[in-house]
PDB file of C-alpha atoms in Angstrom:
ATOM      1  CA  UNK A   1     191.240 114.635 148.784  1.00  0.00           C
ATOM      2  CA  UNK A   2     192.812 110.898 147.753  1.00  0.00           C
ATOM      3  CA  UNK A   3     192.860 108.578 151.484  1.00  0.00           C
ATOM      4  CA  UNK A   4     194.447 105.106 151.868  1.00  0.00           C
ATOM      5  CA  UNK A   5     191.922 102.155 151.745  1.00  0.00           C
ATOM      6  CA  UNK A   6     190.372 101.316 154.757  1.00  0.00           C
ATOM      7  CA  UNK A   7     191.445  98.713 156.937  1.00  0.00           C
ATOM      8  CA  UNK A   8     188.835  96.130 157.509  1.00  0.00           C
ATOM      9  CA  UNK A   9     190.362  92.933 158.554  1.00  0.00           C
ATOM     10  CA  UNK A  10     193.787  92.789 160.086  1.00  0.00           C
ATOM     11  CA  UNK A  11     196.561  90.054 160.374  1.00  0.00           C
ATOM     12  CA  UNK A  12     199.760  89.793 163.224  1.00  0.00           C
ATOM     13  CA  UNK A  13     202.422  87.351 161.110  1.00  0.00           C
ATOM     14  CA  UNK A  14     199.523  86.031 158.777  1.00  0.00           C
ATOM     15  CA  UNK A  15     197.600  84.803 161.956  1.00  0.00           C
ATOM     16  CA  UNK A  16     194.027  86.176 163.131  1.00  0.00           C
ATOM     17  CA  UNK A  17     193.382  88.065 166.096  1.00  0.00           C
ATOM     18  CA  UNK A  18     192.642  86.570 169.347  1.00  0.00           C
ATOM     19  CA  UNK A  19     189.223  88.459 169.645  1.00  0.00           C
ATOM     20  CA  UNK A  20     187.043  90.489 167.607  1.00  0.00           C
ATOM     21  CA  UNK A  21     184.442  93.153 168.316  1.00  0.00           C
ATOM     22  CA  UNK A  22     182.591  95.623 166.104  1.00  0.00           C
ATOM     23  CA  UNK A  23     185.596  97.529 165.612  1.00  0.00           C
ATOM     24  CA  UNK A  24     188.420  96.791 167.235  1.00  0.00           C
ATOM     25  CA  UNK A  25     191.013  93.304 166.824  1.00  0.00           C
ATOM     26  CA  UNK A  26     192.370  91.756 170.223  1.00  0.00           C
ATOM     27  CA  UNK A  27     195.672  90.023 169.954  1.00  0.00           C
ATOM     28  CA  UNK A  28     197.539  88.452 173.050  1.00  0.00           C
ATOM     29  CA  UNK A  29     201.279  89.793 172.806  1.00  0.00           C
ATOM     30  CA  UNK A  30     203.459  87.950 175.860  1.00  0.00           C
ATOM     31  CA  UNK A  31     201.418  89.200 179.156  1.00  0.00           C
ATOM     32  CA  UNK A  32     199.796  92.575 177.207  1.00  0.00           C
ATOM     33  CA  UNK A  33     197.026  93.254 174.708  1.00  0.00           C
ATOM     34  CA  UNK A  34     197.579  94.377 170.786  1.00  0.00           C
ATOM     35  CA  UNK A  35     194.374  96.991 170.672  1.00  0.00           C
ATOM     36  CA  UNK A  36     194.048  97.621 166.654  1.00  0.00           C
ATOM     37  CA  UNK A  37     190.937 100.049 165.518  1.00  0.00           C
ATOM     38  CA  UNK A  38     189.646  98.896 162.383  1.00  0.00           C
ATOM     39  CA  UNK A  39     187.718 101.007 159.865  1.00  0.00           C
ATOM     40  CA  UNK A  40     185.242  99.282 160.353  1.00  0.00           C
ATOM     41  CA  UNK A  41     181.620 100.895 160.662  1.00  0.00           C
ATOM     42  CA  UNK A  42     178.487  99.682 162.134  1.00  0.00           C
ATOM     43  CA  UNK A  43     174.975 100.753 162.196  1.00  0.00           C
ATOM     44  CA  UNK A  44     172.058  98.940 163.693  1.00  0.00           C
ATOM     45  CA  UNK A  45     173.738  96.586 165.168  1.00  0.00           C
ATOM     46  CA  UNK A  46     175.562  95.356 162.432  1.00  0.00           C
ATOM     47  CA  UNK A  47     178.808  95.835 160.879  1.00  0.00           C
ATOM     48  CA  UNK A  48     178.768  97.538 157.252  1.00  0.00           C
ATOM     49  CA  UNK A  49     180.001  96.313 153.958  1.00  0.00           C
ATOM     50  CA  UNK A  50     182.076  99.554 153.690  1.00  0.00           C
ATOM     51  CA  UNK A  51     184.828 101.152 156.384  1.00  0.00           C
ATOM     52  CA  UNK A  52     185.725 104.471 156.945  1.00  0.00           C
ATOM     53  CA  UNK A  53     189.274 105.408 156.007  1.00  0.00           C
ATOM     54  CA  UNK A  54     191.407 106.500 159.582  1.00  0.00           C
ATOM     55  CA  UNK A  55     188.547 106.091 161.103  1.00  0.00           C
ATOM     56  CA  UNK A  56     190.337 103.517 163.419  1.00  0.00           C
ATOM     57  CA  UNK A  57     193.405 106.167 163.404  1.00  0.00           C
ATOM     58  CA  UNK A  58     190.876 108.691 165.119  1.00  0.00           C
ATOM     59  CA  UNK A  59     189.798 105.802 167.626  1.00  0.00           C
ATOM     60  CA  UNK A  60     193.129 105.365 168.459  1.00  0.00           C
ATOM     61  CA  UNK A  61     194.698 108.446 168.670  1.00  0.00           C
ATOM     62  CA  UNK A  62     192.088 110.542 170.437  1.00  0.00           C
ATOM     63  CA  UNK A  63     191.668 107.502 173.595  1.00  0.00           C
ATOM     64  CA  UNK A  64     195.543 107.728 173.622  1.00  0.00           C
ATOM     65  CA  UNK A  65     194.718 111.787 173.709  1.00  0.00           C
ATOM     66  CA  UNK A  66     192.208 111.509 176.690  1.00  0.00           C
ATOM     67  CA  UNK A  67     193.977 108.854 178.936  1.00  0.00           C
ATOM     68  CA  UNK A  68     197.020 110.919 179.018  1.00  0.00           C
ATOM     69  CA  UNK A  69     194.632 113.875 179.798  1.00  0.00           C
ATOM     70  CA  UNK A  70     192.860 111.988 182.734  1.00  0.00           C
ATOM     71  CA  UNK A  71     195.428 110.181 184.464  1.00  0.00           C
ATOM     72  CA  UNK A  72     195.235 111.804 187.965  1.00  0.00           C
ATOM     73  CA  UNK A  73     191.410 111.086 187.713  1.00  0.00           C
ATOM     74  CA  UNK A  74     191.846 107.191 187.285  1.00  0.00           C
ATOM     75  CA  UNK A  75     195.087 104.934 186.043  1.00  0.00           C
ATOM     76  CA  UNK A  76     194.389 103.301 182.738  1.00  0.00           C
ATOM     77  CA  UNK A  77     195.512 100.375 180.506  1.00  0.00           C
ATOM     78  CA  UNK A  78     197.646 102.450 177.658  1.00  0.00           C
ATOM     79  CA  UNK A  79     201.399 101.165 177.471  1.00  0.00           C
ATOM     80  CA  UNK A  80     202.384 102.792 174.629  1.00  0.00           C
ATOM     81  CA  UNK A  81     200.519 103.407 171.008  1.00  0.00           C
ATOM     82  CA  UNK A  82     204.561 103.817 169.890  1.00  0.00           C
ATOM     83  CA  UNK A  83     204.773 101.115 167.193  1.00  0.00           C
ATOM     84  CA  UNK A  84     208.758 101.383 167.534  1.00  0.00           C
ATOM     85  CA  UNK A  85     208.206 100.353 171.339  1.00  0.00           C
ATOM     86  CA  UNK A  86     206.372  97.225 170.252  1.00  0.00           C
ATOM     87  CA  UNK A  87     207.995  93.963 170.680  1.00  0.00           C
ATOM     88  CA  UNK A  88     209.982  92.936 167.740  1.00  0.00           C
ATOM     89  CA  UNK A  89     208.344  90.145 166.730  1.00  0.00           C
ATOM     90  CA  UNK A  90     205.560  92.865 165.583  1.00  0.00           C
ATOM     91  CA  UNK A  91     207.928  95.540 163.240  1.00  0.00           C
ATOM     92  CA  UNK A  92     207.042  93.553 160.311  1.00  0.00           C
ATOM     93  CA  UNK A  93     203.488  95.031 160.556  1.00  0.00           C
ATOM     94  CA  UNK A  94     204.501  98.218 161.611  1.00  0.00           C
ATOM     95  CA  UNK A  95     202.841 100.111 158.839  1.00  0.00           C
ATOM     96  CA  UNK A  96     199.619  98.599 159.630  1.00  0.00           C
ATOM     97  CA  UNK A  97     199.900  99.444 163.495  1.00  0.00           C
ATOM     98  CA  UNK A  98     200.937 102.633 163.265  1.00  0.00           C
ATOM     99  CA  UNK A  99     198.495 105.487 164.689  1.00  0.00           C
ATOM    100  CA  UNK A 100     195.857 102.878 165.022  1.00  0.00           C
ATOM    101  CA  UNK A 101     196.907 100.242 167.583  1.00  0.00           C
ATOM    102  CA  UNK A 102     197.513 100.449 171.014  1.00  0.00           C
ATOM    103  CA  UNK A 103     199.942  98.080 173.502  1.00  0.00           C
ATOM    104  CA  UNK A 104     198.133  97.699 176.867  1.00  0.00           C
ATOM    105  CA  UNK A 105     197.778  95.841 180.211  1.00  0.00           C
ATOM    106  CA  UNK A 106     195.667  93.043 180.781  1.00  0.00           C
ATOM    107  CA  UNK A 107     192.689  93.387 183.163  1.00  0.00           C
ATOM    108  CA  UNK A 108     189.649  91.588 184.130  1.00  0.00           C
ATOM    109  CA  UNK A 109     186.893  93.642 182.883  1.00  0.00           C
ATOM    110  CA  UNK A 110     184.195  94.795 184.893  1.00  0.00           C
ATOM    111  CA  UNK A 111     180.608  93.703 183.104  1.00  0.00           C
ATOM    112  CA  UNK A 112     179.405  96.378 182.709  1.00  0.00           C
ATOM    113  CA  UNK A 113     179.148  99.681 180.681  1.00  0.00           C
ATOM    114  CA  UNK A 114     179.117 103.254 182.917  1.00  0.00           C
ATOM    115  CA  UNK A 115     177.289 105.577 181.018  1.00  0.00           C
ATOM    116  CA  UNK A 116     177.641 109.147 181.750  1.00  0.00           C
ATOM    117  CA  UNK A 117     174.774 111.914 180.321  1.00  0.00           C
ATOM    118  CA  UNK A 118     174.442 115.323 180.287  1.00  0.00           C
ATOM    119  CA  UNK A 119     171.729 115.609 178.017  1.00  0.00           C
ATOM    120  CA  UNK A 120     168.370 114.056 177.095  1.00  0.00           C
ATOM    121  CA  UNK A 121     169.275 112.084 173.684  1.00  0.00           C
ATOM    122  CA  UNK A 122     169.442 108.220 172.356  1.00  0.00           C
ATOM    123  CA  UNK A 123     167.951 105.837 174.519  1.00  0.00           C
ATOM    124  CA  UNK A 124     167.510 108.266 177.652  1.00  0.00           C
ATOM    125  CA  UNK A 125     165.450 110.330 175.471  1.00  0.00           C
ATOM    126  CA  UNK A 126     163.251 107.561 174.862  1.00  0.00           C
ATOM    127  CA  UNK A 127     163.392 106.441 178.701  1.00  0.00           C
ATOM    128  CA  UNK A 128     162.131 109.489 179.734  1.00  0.00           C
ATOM    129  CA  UNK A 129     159.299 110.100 177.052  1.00  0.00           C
ATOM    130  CA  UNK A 130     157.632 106.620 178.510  1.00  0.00           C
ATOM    131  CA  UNK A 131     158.718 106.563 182.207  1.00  0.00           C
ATOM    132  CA  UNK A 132     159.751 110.050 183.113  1.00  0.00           C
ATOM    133  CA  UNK A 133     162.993 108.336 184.231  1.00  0.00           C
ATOM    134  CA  UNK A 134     166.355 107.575 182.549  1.00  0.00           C
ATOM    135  CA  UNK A 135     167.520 104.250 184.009  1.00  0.00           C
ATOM    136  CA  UNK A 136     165.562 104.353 187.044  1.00  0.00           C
ATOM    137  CA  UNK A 137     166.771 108.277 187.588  1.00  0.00           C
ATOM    138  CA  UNK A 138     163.496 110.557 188.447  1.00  0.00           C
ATOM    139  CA  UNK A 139     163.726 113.775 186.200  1.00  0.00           C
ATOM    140  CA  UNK A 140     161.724 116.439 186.241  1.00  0.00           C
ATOM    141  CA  UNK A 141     158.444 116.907 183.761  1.00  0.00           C
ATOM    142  CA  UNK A 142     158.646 118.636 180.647  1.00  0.00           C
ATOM    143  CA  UNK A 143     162.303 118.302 179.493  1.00  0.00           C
ATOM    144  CA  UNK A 144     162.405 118.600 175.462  1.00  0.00           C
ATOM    145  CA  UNK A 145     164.646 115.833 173.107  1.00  0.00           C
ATOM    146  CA  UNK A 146     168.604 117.416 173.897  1.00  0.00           C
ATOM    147  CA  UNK A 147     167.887 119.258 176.541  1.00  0.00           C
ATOM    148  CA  UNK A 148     170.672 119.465 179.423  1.00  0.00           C
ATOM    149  CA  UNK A 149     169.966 117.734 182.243  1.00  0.00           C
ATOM    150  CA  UNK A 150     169.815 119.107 185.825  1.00  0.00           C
ATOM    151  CA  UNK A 151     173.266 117.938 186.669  1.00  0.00           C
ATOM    152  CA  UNK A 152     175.214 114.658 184.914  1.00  0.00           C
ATOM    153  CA  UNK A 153     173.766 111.275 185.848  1.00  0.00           C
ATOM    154  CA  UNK A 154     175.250 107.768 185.582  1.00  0.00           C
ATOM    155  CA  UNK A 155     173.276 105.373 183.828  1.00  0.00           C
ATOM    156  CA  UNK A 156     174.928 101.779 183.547  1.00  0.00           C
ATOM    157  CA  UNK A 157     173.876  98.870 181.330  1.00  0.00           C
ATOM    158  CA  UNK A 158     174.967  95.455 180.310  1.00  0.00           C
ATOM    159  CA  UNK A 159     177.393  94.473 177.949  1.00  0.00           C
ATOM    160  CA  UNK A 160     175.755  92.821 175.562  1.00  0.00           C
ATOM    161  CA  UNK A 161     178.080  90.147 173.312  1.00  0.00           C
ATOM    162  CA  UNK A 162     175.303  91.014 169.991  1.00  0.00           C
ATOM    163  CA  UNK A 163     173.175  93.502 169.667  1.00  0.00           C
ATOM    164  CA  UNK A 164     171.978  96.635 171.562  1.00  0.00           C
ATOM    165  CA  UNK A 165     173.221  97.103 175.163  1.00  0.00           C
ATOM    166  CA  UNK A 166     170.842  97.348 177.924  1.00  0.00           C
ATOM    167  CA  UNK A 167     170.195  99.851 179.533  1.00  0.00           C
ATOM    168  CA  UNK A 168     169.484  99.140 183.937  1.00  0.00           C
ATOM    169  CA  UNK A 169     169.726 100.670 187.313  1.00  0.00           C
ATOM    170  CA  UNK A 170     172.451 101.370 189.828  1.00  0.00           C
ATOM    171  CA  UNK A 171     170.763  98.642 191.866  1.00  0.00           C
ATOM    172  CA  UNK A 172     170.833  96.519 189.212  1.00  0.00           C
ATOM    173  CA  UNK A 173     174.241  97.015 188.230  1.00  0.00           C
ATOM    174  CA  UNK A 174     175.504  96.265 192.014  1.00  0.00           C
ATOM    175  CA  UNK A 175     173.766  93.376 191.966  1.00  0.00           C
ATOM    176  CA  UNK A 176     175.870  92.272 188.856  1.00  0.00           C
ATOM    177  CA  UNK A 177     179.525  93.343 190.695  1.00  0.00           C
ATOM    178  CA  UNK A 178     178.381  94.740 193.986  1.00  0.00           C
ATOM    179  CA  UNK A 179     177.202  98.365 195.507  1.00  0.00           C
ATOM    180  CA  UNK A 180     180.462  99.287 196.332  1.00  0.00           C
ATOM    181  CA  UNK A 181     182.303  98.782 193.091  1.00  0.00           C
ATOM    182  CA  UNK A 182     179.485 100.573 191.360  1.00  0.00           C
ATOM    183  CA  UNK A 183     179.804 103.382 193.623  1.00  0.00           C
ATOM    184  CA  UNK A 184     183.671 103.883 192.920  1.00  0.00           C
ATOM    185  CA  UNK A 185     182.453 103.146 189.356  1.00  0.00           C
ATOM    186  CA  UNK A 186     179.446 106.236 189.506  1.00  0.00           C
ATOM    187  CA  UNK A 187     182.155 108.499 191.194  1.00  0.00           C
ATOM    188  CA  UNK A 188     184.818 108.196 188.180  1.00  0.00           C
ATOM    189  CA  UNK A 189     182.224 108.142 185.180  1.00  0.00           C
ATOM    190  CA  UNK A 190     180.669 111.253 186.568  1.00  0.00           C
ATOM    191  CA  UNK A 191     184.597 112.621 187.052  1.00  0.00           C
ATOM    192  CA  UNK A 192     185.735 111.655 183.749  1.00  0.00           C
ATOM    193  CA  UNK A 193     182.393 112.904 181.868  1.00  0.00           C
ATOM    194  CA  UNK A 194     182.917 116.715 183.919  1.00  0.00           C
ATOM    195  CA  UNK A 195     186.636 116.802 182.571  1.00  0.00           C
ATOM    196  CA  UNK A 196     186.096 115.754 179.069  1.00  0.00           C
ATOM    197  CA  UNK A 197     182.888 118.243 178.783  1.00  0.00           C
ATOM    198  CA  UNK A 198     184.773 120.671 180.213  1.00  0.00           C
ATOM    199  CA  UNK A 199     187.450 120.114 177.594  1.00  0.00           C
ATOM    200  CA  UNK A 200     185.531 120.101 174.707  1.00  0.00           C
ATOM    201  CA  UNK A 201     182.797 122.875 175.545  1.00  0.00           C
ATOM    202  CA  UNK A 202     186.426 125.104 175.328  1.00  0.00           C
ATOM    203  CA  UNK A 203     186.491 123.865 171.901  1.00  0.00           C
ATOM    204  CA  UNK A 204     183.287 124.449 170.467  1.00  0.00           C
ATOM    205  CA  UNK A 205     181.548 120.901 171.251  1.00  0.00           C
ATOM    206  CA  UNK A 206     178.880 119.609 173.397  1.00  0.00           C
ATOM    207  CA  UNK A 207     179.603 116.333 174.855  1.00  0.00           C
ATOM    208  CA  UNK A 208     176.213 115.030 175.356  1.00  0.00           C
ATOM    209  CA  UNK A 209     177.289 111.455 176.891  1.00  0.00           C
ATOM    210  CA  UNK A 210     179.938 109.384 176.582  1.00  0.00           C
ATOM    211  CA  UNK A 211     180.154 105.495 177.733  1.00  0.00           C
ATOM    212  CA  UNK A 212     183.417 104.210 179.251  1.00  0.00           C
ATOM    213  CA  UNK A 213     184.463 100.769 180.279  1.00  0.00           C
ATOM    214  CA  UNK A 214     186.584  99.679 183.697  1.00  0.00           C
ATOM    215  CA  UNK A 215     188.779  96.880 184.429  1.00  0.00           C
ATOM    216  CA  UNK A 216     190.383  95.366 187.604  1.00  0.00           C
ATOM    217  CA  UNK A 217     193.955  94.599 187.991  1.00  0.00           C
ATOM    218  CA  UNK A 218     195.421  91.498 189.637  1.00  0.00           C
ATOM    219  CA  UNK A 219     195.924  93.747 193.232  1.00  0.00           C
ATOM    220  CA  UNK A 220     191.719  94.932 192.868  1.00  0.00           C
ATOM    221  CA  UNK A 221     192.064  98.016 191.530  1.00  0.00           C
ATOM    222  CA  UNK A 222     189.883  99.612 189.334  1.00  0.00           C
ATOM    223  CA  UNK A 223     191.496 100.735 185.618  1.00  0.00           C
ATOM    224  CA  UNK A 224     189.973 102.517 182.293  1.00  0.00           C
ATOM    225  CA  UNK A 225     190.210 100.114 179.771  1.00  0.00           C
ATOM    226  CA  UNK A 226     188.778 100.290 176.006  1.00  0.00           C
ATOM    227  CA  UNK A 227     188.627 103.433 174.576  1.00  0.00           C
ATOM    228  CA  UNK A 228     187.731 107.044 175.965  1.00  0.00           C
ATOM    229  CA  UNK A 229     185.092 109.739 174.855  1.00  0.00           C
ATOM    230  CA  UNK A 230     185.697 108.863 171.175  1.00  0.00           C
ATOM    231  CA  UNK A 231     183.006 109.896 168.503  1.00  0.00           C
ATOM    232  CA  UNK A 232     181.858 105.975 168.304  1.00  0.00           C
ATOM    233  CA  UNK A 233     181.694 105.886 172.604  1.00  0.00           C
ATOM    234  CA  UNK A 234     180.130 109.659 172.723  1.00  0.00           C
ATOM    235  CA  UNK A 235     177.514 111.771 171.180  1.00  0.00           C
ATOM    236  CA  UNK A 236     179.652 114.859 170.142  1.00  0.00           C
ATOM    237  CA  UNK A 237     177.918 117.797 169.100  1.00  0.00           C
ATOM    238  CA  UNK A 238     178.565 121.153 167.333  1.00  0.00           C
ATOM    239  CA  UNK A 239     177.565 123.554 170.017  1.00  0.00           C
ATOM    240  CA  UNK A 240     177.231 126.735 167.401  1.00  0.00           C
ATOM    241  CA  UNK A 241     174.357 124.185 166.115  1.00  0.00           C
ATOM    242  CA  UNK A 242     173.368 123.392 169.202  1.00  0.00           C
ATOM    243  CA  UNK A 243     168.963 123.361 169.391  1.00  0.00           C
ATOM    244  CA  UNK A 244     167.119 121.337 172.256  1.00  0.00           C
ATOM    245  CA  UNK A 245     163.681 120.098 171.418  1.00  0.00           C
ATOM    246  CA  UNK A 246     165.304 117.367 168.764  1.00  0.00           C
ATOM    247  CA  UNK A 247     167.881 115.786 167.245  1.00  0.00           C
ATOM    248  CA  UNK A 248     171.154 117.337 166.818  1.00  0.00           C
ATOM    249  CA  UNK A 249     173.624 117.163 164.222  1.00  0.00           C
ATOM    250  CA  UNK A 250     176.907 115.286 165.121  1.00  0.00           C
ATOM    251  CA  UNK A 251     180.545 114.631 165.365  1.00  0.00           C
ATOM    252  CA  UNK A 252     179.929 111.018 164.215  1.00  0.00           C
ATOM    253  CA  UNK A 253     178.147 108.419 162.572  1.00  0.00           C
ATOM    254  CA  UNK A 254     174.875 110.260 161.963  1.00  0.00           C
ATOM    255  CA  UNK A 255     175.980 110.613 158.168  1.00  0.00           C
ATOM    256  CA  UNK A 256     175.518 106.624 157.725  1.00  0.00           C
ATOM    257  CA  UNK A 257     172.552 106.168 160.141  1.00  0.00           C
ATOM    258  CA  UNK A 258     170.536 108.777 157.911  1.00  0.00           C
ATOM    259  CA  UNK A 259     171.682 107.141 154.777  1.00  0.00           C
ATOM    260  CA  UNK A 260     170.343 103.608 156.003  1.00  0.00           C
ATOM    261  CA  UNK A 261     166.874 105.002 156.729  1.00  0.00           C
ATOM    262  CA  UNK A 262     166.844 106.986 153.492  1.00  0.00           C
ATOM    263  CA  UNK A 263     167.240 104.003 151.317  1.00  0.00           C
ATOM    264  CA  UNK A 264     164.863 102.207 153.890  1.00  0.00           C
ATOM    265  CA  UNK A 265     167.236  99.055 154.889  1.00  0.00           C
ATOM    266  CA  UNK A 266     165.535  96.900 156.831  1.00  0.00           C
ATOM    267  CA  UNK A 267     167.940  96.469 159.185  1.00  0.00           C
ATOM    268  CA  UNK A 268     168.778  92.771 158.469  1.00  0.00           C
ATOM    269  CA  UNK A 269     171.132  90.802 156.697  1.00  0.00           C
ATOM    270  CA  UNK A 270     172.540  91.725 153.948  1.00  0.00           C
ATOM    271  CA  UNK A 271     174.517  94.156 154.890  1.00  0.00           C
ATOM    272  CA  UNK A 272     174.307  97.642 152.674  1.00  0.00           C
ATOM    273  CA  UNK A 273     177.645  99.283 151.724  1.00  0.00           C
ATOM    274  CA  UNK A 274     177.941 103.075 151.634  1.00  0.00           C
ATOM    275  CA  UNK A 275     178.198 105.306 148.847  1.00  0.00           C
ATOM    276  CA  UNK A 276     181.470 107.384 148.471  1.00  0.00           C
ATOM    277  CA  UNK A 277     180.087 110.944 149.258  1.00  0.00           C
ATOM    278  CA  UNK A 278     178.401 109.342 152.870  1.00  0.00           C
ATOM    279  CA  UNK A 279     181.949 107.810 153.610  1.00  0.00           C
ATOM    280  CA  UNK A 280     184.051 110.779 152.598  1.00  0.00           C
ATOM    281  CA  UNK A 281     181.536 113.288 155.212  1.00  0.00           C
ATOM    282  CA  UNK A 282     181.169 110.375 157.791  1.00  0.00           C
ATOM    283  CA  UNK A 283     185.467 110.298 157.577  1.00  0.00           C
ATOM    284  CA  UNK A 284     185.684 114.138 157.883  1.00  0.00           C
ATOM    285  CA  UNK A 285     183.123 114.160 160.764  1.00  0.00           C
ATOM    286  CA  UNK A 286     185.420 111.959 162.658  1.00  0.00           C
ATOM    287  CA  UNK A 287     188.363 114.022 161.309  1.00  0.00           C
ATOM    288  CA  UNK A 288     187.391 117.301 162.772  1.00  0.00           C
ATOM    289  CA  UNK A 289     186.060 116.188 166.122  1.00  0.00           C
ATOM    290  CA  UNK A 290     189.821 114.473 166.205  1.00  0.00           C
ATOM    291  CA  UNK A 291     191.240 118.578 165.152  1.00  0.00           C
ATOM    292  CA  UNK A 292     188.927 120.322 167.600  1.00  0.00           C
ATOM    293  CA  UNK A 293     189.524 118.198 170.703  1.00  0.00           C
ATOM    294  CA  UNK A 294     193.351 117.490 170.357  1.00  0.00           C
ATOM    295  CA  UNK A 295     194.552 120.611 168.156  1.00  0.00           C
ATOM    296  CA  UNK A 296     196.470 118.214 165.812  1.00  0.00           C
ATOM    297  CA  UNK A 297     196.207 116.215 163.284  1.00  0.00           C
ATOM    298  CA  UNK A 298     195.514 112.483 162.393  1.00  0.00           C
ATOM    299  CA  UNK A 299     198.846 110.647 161.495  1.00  0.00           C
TER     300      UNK A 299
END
């Protein structure tokens, strides 16, 4: 099936974005934020040579999907993702914003990343094979790779500006903001993890973890902000596939991580760029987590 170019690098009026992460272009737009998913990709820390077509589309679309979904749990930042609500100064790139941009409030973000998990995978797998803990969290003995946990568990960890976040405790991370924050901050990971696995087990998937991000508004109180339970913040998983005591196969980029190691990249500069037949079942992956979860389309 033919799909538009990805978009890589974006422009507002021929003038570059504010702030740029992995993914995602910042712009300031009067006394809001211009969100706008890229297709960009990255692996191992780095971003690839090739994007994903819609990919940022999916990003977009399925947050915008979610915070409407979890409002009574916790207010978030989302104005509108309505291109024809935009300001006007922005309908000259309304074909590039639409379905993959997002108008939303300002906050002050809180500094760190509230990691919910269900199940024994990533870097709590690893945790757990050399401590018997995940972040400071006692587990019992003999759990297997992807098995579910007792009950969900919060695990924060630093936001880190390059590279790999880090993973700490709930002491550590109320030492960074303060036990009380991070308490209110435990409380609406663990919320917003129970509805979205909830939501998704009804559809067929596993939502193994998922990694959300808070902000503070100007009165002190506490706002989702970023993105939410999207295949590049969450490990997604077929559950008609599902089989603890390994890896699983996934709803996202597990396509291009196995590609990497296959043609042994060493993880360094320069950057690799992916073969057509990895991009076109990386962009379906996202595409049908997007179908399953939402019941619609991409647009």
């Amino acid at each position: 099936m033919p799909f538009a170019a990805p978009v890589i690098n974006t422009r507002l009026n021929g003038v570059a974005p504010h702030r740029q992460g992995k993914v995602r272009d910042i712009y300031e737009i009067d006394d809001c934020l211009l969100m706008i998913a890229t297709d960009r990709i990255s692996a191992f820390d780095y971003v690839l040579g090739s994007g994903i077509p819609d990919k940022g589309k999916v990003l977009t679309q399925l947050s915008a999907f979610w915070f409407e979904q979890t409002r009574d749990i916790v207010a978030n930042h989302l104005i509108t993702i309505d291109v024809t609500a935009y300001p006007d100064r922005l309908r000259g790139d309304a074909d590039m914003l639409a379905g993959r941009s997002m108008l939303v409030r300002k906050t002050n973000p809180i500094p760190i990343e509230c990691v919910a998990r269900g199940y024994l995978s990533g870097s709590g797998w690893k945790d757990y094979v050399s401590t018997g803990t995940v972040c400071g969290v006692p587990l019992p003995r003999g759990l297997r790779e992807s098995d579910p946990l007792p009950a969900p568990i919060f695990t924060p960890a630093t936001k880190a500006t390059s590279g790999h976040d880090v993973n700490i405790s709930q002491a550590e991370a109320g030492r960074i903001v303060g036990d009380q924050l991070v308490a209110t901050l435990r409380e609406l990971t663990l919320g917003l993890y129970a509805f979205g696995a909830a939501h998704a087990e009804s559809c067929g998937i596993i939502l193994a973890d998922t990694k959300f991000e808070f902000g503070l508004t100007r009165d002190g109180g506490v706002m989702l902000i970023d993105e939410a339970m999207t295949p590049d913040s969450s490990r997604y998983w077929p559950k008609d596939q599902y089989r603890p005591g390994g890896p699983q196969p996934s709803f996202d980029k597990q396509y291009v991580r196995d590609y990497l190691e296959q043609i042994k990249w060493n993880k360094q500069p320069p950057v690799p760029s992916l073969p057509d037949d990895v991009v076109m079942r990386t962009r379906d992956k996202y595409l049908e987590a997007f179908r399953r979860l939402t019941g619609h389309e991409v647009h």
